[in-house]
Amino acid sequence: MEMKRNIFSLLFFVLIAMNGFSQGINPALGDYHVRIAFTGNSITIGTGLTNPNVESYPGRVSQMLQTVYGDTCVVSNFAVSGRTMLKKGDFPIWNEPQFQQMWNFAPDIVYIMMGTNDTKPQNWGVCGPDQFFADYKAMIDTMRVRNPKVKFMCAFPPPCYKTGDLTSVWFINDSIISNGVIPIVDSIAKIYNIPVVDFNTALRDSGYFFGDNVHPNAHGASVMGKMVFDKFIETDIIHQVEKGNAFV
């Protein structure tokens, strides 16, 4: 009789465990959520928008993912205005508390859009493309230490719509975005087989979405959010996540 009870208990546990995995739940963690981290600069954090938490393009992505996946996806925005990927840039994202917060968040998916501020002369002119490549790659390698199974998505930054005197756009240089940043991001994406959202090509003739020539307005952010959401659906990246691999 005792043996039968033990067998029944074991079968019951196995069935519960199997059901948990079928629902995307890791019983060891007790958590079925897919944690998605956005990192970037002012474009990603939503500078200039009335309600950045809602109107920024990561905010729009969060809302759209909810319509498909319910409460499965938890989106957090760790972007910081004015920050660079370059570790020796004027304001590196690496030095910000938001970077540590992203590490602590232990994301399953990391979305990166960096490079716009790196084009400023005090950054690109001093550090150069080779260092940008090394630091961008280091970001990916660092987050893979946190979670060896982490998935990534990268983005080509939108254009800067000002040429000539760049004083009004903080000396952000569209030529370097196109001919420096984007080829490097593209090469890294190919090395790691990372999907890319190409804002630069899609928005090249959409300057009316960027009132100050750099930051999207609410409509522009909504368009960008839809592009990122479409890439999530196209790649089915949510269903590729493997839970329970974060280093603790």
PDB file of C-alpha atoms in Angstrom:
ATOM      1  CA  MET A   1       0.000   0.000   0.000  1.00  0.00           C
ATOM      2  CA  GLU A   2       2.828   2.374   0.934  1.00  0.00           C
ATOM      3  CA  MET A   3       4.574   1.631  -2.361  1.00  0.00           C
ATOM      4  CA  LYS A   4       1.398   2.448  -4.315  1.00  0.00           C
ATOM      5  CA  ARG A   5       1.079   5.782  -2.527  1.00  0.00           C
ATOM      6  CA  ASN A   6       4.696   6.612  -3.330  1.00  0.00           C
ATOM      7  CA  ILE A   7       4.229   5.724  -6.995  1.00  0.00           C
ATOM      8  CA  PHE A   8       1.051   7.814  -7.155  1.00  0.00           C
ATOM      9  CA  SER A   9       2.834  10.780  -5.557  1.00  0.00           C
ATOM     10  CA  LEU A  10       5.699  10.496  -8.027  1.00  0.00           C
ATOM     11  CA  LEU A  11       3.350  10.347 -11.016  1.00  0.00           C
ATOM     12  CA  PHE A  12       1.411  13.336  -9.697  1.00  0.00           C
ATOM     13  CA  PHE A  13       4.615  15.393  -9.405  1.00  0.00           C
ATOM     14  CA  VAL A  14       5.741  14.424 -12.909  1.00  0.00           C
ATOM     15  CA  LEU A  15       2.381  15.425 -14.379  1.00  0.00           C
ATOM     16  CA  ILE A  16       2.470  18.796 -12.605  1.00  0.00           C
ATOM     17  CA  ALA A  17       6.029  19.387 -13.796  1.00  0.00           C
ATOM     18  CA  MET A  18       5.169  18.482 -17.383  1.00  0.00           C
ATOM     19  CA  ASN A  19       2.170  20.788 -17.304  1.00  0.00           C
ATOM     20  CA  GLY A  20       4.347  23.572 -15.969  1.00  0.00           C
ATOM     21  CA  PHE A  21       6.881  23.203 -18.773  1.00  0.00           C
ATOM     22  CA  SER A  22       4.106  23.037 -21.372  1.00  0.00           C
ATOM     23  CA  GLN A  23       2.889  26.439 -20.128  1.00  0.00           C
ATOM     24  CA  GLY A  24       6.384  27.928 -20.321  1.00  0.00           C
ATOM     25  CA  ILE A  25       6.886  27.666 -16.537  1.00  0.00           C
ATOM     26  CA  ASN A  26      10.095  26.429 -15.006  1.00  0.00           C
ATOM     27  CA  PRO A  27       8.968  24.769 -11.751  1.00  0.00           C
ATOM     28  CA  ALA A  28      12.427  25.317 -10.269  1.00  0.00           C
ATOM     29  CA  LEU A  29      12.046  29.057 -10.748  1.00  0.00           C
ATOM     30  CA  GLY A  30       8.307  29.360 -10.363  1.00  0.00           C
ATOM     31  CA  ASP A  31       8.358  32.021 -13.083  1.00  0.00           C
ATOM     32  CA  TYR A  32       6.953  31.832 -16.596  1.00  0.00           C
ATOM     33  CA  HIS A  33       7.759  35.428 -17.608  1.00  0.00           C
ATOM     34  CA  VAL A  34      10.059  36.299 -20.504  1.00  0.00           C
ATOM     35  CA  ARG A  35      12.166  39.260 -19.369  1.00  0.00           C
ATOM     36  CA  ILE A  36      12.976  41.712 -22.168  1.00  0.00           C
ATOM     37  CA  ALA A  37      15.535  44.487 -21.599  1.00  0.00           C
ATOM     38  CA  PHE A  38      15.888  47.529 -23.845  1.00  0.00           C
ATOM     39  CA  THR A  39      19.131  49.477 -23.718  1.00  0.00           C
ATOM     40  CA  GLY A  40      19.994  52.588 -25.664  1.00  0.00           C
ATOM     41  CA  ASN A  41      20.033  56.355 -25.453  1.00  0.00           C
ATOM     42  CA  SER A  42      17.527  59.233 -25.541  1.00  0.00           C
ATOM     43  CA  ILE A  43      15.773  57.862 -28.626  1.00  0.00           C
ATOM     44  CA  THR A  44      14.979  54.660 -26.751  1.00  0.00           C
ATOM     45  CA  ILE A  45      14.146  56.243 -23.387  1.00  0.00           C
ATOM     46  CA  GLY A  46      11.651  58.585 -25.085  1.00  0.00           C
ATOM     47  CA  THR A  47      13.163  62.052 -24.651  1.00  0.00           C
ATOM     48  CA  GLY A  48      10.729  64.785 -25.646  1.00  0.00           C
ATOM     49  CA  LEU A  49       7.597  62.665 -25.298  1.00  0.00           C
ATOM     50  CA  THR A  50       4.811  63.660 -22.912  1.00  0.00           C
ATOM     51  CA  ASN A  51       4.594  60.212 -21.313  1.00  0.00           C
ATOM     52  CA  PRO A  52       7.754  58.258 -22.205  1.00  0.00           C
ATOM     53  CA  ASN A  53       6.715  55.136 -20.292  1.00  0.00           C
ATOM     54  CA  VAL A  54       3.730  54.789 -22.601  1.00  0.00           C
ATOM     55  CA  GLU A  55       4.750  56.675 -25.749  1.00  0.00           C
ATOM     56  CA  SER A  56       8.368  55.586 -26.206  1.00  0.00           C
ATOM     57  CA  TYR A  57       8.820  52.859 -28.763  1.00  0.00           C
ATOM     58  CA  PRO A  58       9.737  50.252 -26.087  1.00  0.00           C
ATOM     59  CA  GLY A  59       6.528  51.267 -24.316  1.00  0.00           C
ATOM     60  CA  ARG A  60       4.598  50.630 -27.530  1.00  0.00           C
ATOM     61  CA  VAL A  61       6.355  47.278 -27.985  1.00  0.00           C
ATOM     62  CA  SER A  62       5.308  46.263 -24.479  1.00  0.00           C
ATOM     63  CA  GLN A  63       1.686  47.132 -25.211  1.00  0.00           C
ATOM     64  CA  MET A  64       1.658  45.232 -28.495  1.00  0.00           C
ATOM     65  CA  LEU A  65       3.349  42.158 -27.031  1.00  0.00           C
ATOM     66  CA  GLN A  66       0.674  42.076 -24.338  1.00  0.00           C
ATOM     67  CA  THR A  67      -2.041  41.771 -26.976  1.00  0.00           C
ATOM     68  CA  VAL A  68      -0.389  38.576 -28.247  1.00  0.00           C
ATOM     69  CA  TYR A  69       1.284  37.040 -25.201  1.00  0.00           C
ATOM     70  CA  GLY A  70      -0.758  38.432 -22.315  1.00  0.00           C
ATOM     71  CA  ASP A  71       1.309  38.863 -19.168  1.00  0.00           C
ATOM     72  CA  THR A  72       4.047  36.516 -20.389  1.00  0.00           C
ATOM     73  CA  CYS A  73       6.430  39.320 -21.430  1.00  0.00           C
ATOM     74  CA  VAL A  74       7.949  41.754 -18.936  1.00  0.00           C
ATOM     75  CA  VAL A  75       9.564  44.724 -20.719  1.00  0.00           C
ATOM     76  CA  SER A  76      11.990  47.049 -18.926  1.00  0.00           C
ATOM     77  CA  ASN A  77      13.665  50.077 -20.478  1.00  0.00           C
ATOM     78  CA  PHE A  78      17.229  50.662 -19.249  1.00  0.00           C
ATOM     79  CA  ALA A  79      18.172  53.331 -21.809  1.00  0.00           C
ATOM     80  CA  VAL A  80      19.845  56.574 -20.668  1.00  0.00           C
ATOM     81  CA  SER A  81      19.857  59.837 -22.587  1.00  0.00           C
ATOM     82  CA  GLY A  82      23.137  60.916 -24.166  1.00  0.00           C
ATOM     83  CA  ARG A  83      24.972  57.649 -23.525  1.00  0.00           C
ATOM     84  CA  THR A  84      27.524  55.911 -25.697  1.00  0.00           C
ATOM     85  CA  MET A  85      28.437  52.313 -26.309  1.00  0.00           C
ATOM     86  CA  LEU A  86      32.079  53.384 -26.316  1.00  0.00           C
ATOM     87  CA  LYS A  87      33.554  52.696 -22.891  1.00  0.00           C
ATOM     88  CA  LYS A  88      35.853  55.698 -23.320  1.00  0.00           C
ATOM     89  CA  GLY A  89      33.116  57.945 -24.710  1.00  0.00           C
ATOM     90  CA  ASP A  90      31.998  61.084 -22.920  1.00  0.00           C
ATOM     91  CA  PHE A  91      29.061  59.326 -21.200  1.00  0.00           C
ATOM     92  CA  PRO A  92      29.344  55.512 -21.438  1.00  0.00           C
ATOM     93  CA  ILE A  93      26.208  53.468 -20.772  1.00  0.00           C
ATOM     94  CA  TRP A  94      28.504  51.039 -18.947  1.00  0.00           C
ATOM     95  CA  ASN A  95      28.946  53.486 -16.041  1.00  0.00           C
ATOM     96  CA  GLU A  96      25.242  54.036 -15.399  1.00  0.00           C
ATOM     97  CA  PRO A  97      23.178  52.426 -12.628  1.00  0.00           C
ATOM     98  CA  GLN A  98      20.722  51.387 -15.353  1.00  0.00           C
ATOM     99  CA  PHE A  99      23.383  49.053 -16.750  1.00  0.00           C
ATOM    100  CA  GLN A 100      23.725  47.362 -13.364  1.00  0.00           C
ATOM    101  CA  GLN A 101      19.930  47.247 -13.146  1.00  0.00           C
ATOM    102  CA  MET A 102      19.800  45.493 -16.511  1.00  0.00           C
ATOM    103  CA  TRP A 103      22.311  42.940 -15.230  1.00  0.00           C
ATOM    104  CA  ASN A 104      20.229  42.399 -12.097  1.00  0.00           C
ATOM    105  CA  PHE A 105      17.104  42.029 -14.255  1.00  0.00           C
ATOM    106  CA  ALA A 106      18.698  38.901 -15.788  1.00  0.00           C
ATOM    107  CA  PRO A 107      16.998  39.369 -19.156  1.00  0.00           C
ATOM    108  CA  ASP A 108      16.029  36.539 -21.464  1.00  0.00           C
ATOM    109  CA  ILE A 109      16.122  38.946 -24.418  1.00  0.00           C
ATOM    110  CA  VAL A 110      18.325  42.035 -24.750  1.00  0.00           C
ATOM    111  CA  TYR A 111      17.474  44.655 -27.355  1.00  0.00           C
ATOM    112  CA  ILE A 112      20.304  47.087 -28.196  1.00  0.00           C
ATOM    113  CA  MET A 113      20.192  50.342 -30.124  1.00  0.00           C
ATOM    114  CA  MET A 114      23.366  52.312 -29.550  1.00  0.00           C
ATOM    115  CA  GLY A 115      25.685  54.398 -31.707  1.00  0.00           C
ATOM    116  CA  THR A 116      23.985  57.751 -32.249  1.00  0.00           C
ATOM    117  CA  ASN A 117      25.951  59.593 -29.544  1.00  0.00           C
ATOM    118  CA  ASP A 118      29.091  57.654 -30.407  1.00  0.00           C
ATOM    119  CA  THR A 119      29.268  59.631 -33.673  1.00  0.00           C
ATOM    120  CA  LYS A 120      30.065  62.880 -31.859  1.00  0.00           C
ATOM    121  CA  PRO A 121      33.623  64.110 -32.541  1.00  0.00           C
ATOM    122  CA  GLN A 122      34.721  63.717 -28.903  1.00  0.00           C
ATOM    123  CA  ASN A 123      33.729  60.055 -29.153  1.00  0.00           C
ATOM    124  CA  TRP A 124      34.184  58.662 -32.654  1.00  0.00           C
ATOM    125  CA  GLY A 125      37.054  61.033 -33.400  1.00  0.00           C
ATOM    126  CA  VAL A 126      38.954  59.885 -30.315  1.00  0.00           C
ATOM    127  CA  CYS A 127      38.022  56.188 -29.996  1.00  0.00           C
ATOM    128  CA  GLY A 128      37.314  55.222 -33.590  1.00  0.00           C
ATOM    129  CA  PRO A 129      35.422  52.347 -35.256  1.00  0.00           C
ATOM    130  CA  ASP A 130      37.624  49.529 -33.963  1.00  0.00           C
ATOM    131  CA  GLN A 131      36.870  50.445 -30.367  1.00  0.00           C
ATOM    132  CA  PHE A 132      33.156  50.763 -31.118  1.00  0.00           C
ATOM    133  CA  PHE A 133      33.225  47.241 -32.571  1.00  0.00           C
ATOM    134  CA  ALA A 134      35.063  45.902 -29.506  1.00  0.00           C
ATOM    135  CA  ASP A 135      32.764  47.600 -26.996  1.00  0.00           C
ATOM    136  CA  TYR A 136      29.558  46.620 -28.799  1.00  0.00           C
ATOM    137  CA  LYS A 137      30.746  43.018 -28.918  1.00  0.00           C
ATOM    138  CA  ALA A 138      31.707  43.264 -25.242  1.00  0.00           C
ATOM    139  CA  MET A 139      28.128  44.265 -24.382  1.00  0.00           C
ATOM    140  CA  ILE A 140      26.842  41.056 -25.958  1.00  0.00           C
ATOM    141  CA  ASP A 141      29.530  38.917 -24.338  1.00  0.00           C
ATOM    142  CA  THR A 142      28.859  40.518 -20.936  1.00  0.00           C
ATOM    143  CA  MET A 143      25.148  39.783 -21.036  1.00  0.00           C
ATOM    144  CA  ARG A 144      25.900  36.213 -22.120  1.00  0.00           C
ATOM    145  CA  VAL A 145      27.842  35.793 -18.888  1.00  0.00           C
ATOM    146  CA  ARG A 146      24.686  36.807 -17.020  1.00  0.00           C
ATOM    147  CA  ASN A 147      22.591  34.380 -19.028  1.00  0.00           C
ATOM    148  CA  PRO A 148      24.399  32.020 -21.428  1.00  0.00           C
ATOM    149  CA  LYS A 149      21.130  31.410 -23.308  1.00  0.00           C
ATOM    150  CA  VAL A 150      20.136  35.081 -23.626  1.00  0.00           C
ATOM    151  CA  LYS A 151      18.697  36.143 -26.993  1.00  0.00           C
ATOM    152  CA  PHE A 152      19.537  39.458 -28.646  1.00  0.00           C
ATOM    153  CA  MET A 153      17.962  41.893 -31.044  1.00  0.00           C
ATOM    154  CA  CYS A 154      19.851  44.876 -32.435  1.00  0.00           C
ATOM    155  CA  ALA A 155      18.771  47.975 -34.322  1.00  0.00           C
ATOM    156  CA  PHE A 156      20.324  50.321 -36.840  1.00  0.00           C
ATOM    157  CA  PRO A 157      19.748  53.837 -35.455  1.00  0.00           C
ATOM    158  CA  PRO A 158      17.421  56.143 -37.374  1.00  0.00           C
ATOM    159  CA  PRO A 159      19.027  58.904 -39.417  1.00  0.00           C
ATOM    160  CA  CYS A 160      20.022  62.260 -38.048  1.00  0.00           C
ATOM    161  CA  TYR A 161      18.164  64.618 -40.368  1.00  0.00           C
ATOM    162  CA  LYS A 162      20.541  67.577 -39.974  1.00  0.00           C
ATOM    163  CA  THR A 163      23.597  68.157 -42.111  1.00  0.00           C
ATOM    164  CA  GLY A 164      26.067  71.007 -42.292  1.00  0.00           C
ATOM    165  CA  ASP A 165      26.228  72.831 -38.968  1.00  0.00           C
ATOM    166  CA  LEU A 166      25.538  70.111 -36.410  1.00  0.00           C
ATOM    167  CA  THR A 167      25.397  72.368 -33.352  1.00  0.00           C
ATOM    168  CA  SER A 168      21.610  72.002 -33.020  1.00  0.00           C
ATOM    169  CA  VAL A 169      21.852  68.198 -33.012  1.00  0.00           C
ATOM    170  CA  TRP A 170      24.612  67.914 -30.405  1.00  0.00           C
ATOM    171  CA  PHE A 171      27.130  67.210 -33.187  1.00  0.00           C
ATOM    172  CA  ILE A 172      25.536  63.866 -34.006  1.00  0.00           C
ATOM    173  CA  ASN A 173      26.829  62.919 -37.442  1.00  0.00           C
ATOM    174  CA  ASP A 174      24.521  61.111 -39.871  1.00  0.00           C
ATOM    175  CA  SER A 175      27.378  60.208 -42.201  1.00  0.00           C
ATOM    176  CA  ILE A 176      29.095  58.293 -39.396  1.00  0.00           C
ATOM    177  CA  ILE A 177      25.817  56.604 -38.457  1.00  0.00           C
ATOM    178  CA  SER A 178      25.453  55.355 -42.041  1.00  0.00           C
ATOM    179  CA  ASN A 179      29.079  54.582 -42.879  1.00  0.00           C
ATOM    180  CA  GLY A 180      30.509  53.722 -39.471  1.00  0.00           C
ATOM    181  CA  VAL A 181      27.971  52.586 -36.897  1.00  0.00           C
ATOM    182  CA  ILE A 182      25.626  50.603 -39.128  1.00  0.00           C
ATOM    183  CA  PRO A 183      28.271  48.484 -40.913  1.00  0.00           C
ATOM    184  CA  ILE A 184      29.775  47.573 -37.530  1.00  0.00           C
ATOM    185  CA  VAL A 185      26.429  46.639 -35.980  1.00  0.00           C
ATOM    186  CA  ASP A 186      25.628  44.651 -39.110  1.00  0.00           C
ATOM    187  CA  SER A 187      28.891  42.717 -38.897  1.00  0.00           C
ATOM    188  CA  ILE A 188      28.359  41.910 -35.198  1.00  0.00           C
ATOM    189  CA  ALA A 189      24.782  40.816 -35.891  1.00  0.00           C
ATOM    190  CA  LYS A 190      26.084  38.418 -38.528  1.00  0.00           C
ATOM    191  CA  ILE A 191      28.757  37.032 -36.189  1.00  0.00           C
ATOM    192  CA  TYR A 192      26.150  36.205 -33.542  1.00  0.00           C
ATOM    193  CA  ASN A 193      23.210  35.575 -35.887  1.00  0.00           C
ATOM    194  CA  ILE A 194      21.205  38.376 -34.262  1.00  0.00           C
ATOM    195  CA  PRO A 195      18.046  39.785 -35.895  1.00  0.00           C
ATOM    196  CA  VAL A 196      18.248  43.476 -36.773  1.00  0.00           C
ATOM    197  CA  VAL A 197      15.588  46.181 -36.938  1.00  0.00           C
ATOM    198  CA  ASP A 198      16.604  48.598 -39.695  1.00  0.00           C
ATOM    199  CA  PHE A 199      15.218  51.968 -38.661  1.00  0.00           C
ATOM    200  CA  ASN A 200      17.739  53.766 -40.854  1.00  0.00           C
ATOM    201  CA  THR A 201      16.501  52.547 -44.226  1.00  0.00           C
ATOM    202  CA  ALA A 202      12.815  52.526 -43.315  1.00  0.00           C
ATOM    203  CA  LEU A 203      12.838  56.053 -41.862  1.00  0.00           C
ATOM    204  CA  ARG A 204      15.330  57.694 -44.218  1.00  0.00           C
ATOM    205  CA  ASP A 205      12.598  59.866 -45.774  1.00  0.00           C
ATOM    206  CA  SER A 206      10.554  60.309 -42.576  1.00  0.00           C
ATOM    207  CA  GLY A 207      12.108  63.403 -41.070  1.00  0.00           C
ATOM    208  CA  TYR A 208       8.633  64.684 -40.185  1.00  0.00           C
ATOM    209  CA  PHE A 209       8.581  62.081 -37.378  1.00  0.00           C
ATOM    210  CA  PHE A 210      11.648  63.731 -35.797  1.00  0.00           C
ATOM    211  CA  GLY A 211      10.898  67.308 -34.783  1.00  0.00           C
ATOM    212  CA  ASP A 212      14.421  68.103 -33.581  1.00  0.00           C
ATOM    213  CA  ASN A 213      16.040  65.956 -36.314  1.00  0.00           C
ATOM    214  CA  VAL A 214      17.074  63.266 -33.802  1.00  0.00           C
ATOM    215  CA  HIS A 215      14.233  62.209 -31.468  1.00  0.00           C
ATOM    216  CA  PRO A 216      10.960  60.689 -32.690  1.00  0.00           C
ATOM    217  CA  ASN A 217       7.666  62.342 -31.826  1.00  0.00           C
ATOM    218  CA  ALA A 218       4.813  60.222 -30.487  1.00  0.00           C
ATOM    219  CA  HIS A 219       3.759  59.151 -33.990  1.00  0.00           C
ATOM    220  CA  GLY A 220       7.332  58.306 -34.959  1.00  0.00           C
ATOM    221  CA  ALA A 221       7.857  56.311 -31.768  1.00  0.00           C
ATOM    222  CA  SER A 222       4.666  54.388 -32.495  1.00  0.00           C
ATOM    223  CA  VAL A 223       5.946  53.530 -35.987  1.00  0.00           C
ATOM    224  CA  MET A 224       9.271  52.405 -34.517  1.00  0.00           C
ATOM    225  CA  GLY A 225       7.484  50.319 -31.898  1.00  0.00           C
ATOM    226  CA  LYS A 226       5.482  48.544 -34.593  1.00  0.00           C
ATOM    227  CA  MET A 227       8.684  47.739 -36.479  1.00  0.00           C
ATOM    228  CA  VAL A 228      10.257  46.172 -33.391  1.00  0.00           C
ATOM    229  CA  PHE A 229       7.072  44.272 -32.570  1.00  0.00           C
ATOM    230  CA  ASP A 230       6.933  42.942 -36.135  1.00  0.00           C
ATOM    231  CA  LYS A 231      10.514  41.692 -35.770  1.00  0.00           C
ATOM    232  CA  PHE A 232       9.581  39.912 -32.537  1.00  0.00           C
ATOM    233  CA  ILE A 233       6.728  38.169 -34.333  1.00  0.00           C
ATOM    234  CA  GLU A 234       8.702  37.462 -37.516  1.00  0.00           C
ATOM    235  CA  THR A 235      11.577  35.826 -35.627  1.00  0.00           C
ATOM    236  CA  ASP A 236       9.331  34.148 -33.017  1.00  0.00           C
ATOM    237  CA  ILE A 237      12.020  35.094 -30.514  1.00  0.00           C
ATOM    238  CA  ILE A 238       9.677  34.810 -27.520  1.00  0.00           C
ATOM    239  CA  HIS A 239       9.182  31.094 -28.073  1.00  0.00           C
ATOM    240  CA  GLN A 240      12.936  30.562 -28.481  1.00  0.00           C
ATOM    241  CA  VAL A 241      13.686  31.663 -24.921  1.00  0.00           C
ATOM    242  CA  GLU A 242      15.060  29.004 -22.591  1.00  0.00           C
ATOM    243  CA  LYS A 243      14.283  29.771 -18.974  1.00  0.00           C
ATOM    244  CA  GLY A 244      16.376  29.115 -15.898  1.00  0.00           C
ATOM    245  CA  ASN A 245      19.850  29.819 -17.313  1.00  0.00           C
ATOM    246  CA  ALA A 246      20.695  33.128 -15.646  1.00  0.00           C
ATOM    247  CA  PHE A 247      23.886  33.082 -13.582  1.00  0.00           C
ATOM    248  CA  VAL A 248      23.102  33.774  -9.926  1.00  0.00           C
TER     249      VAL A 248
END
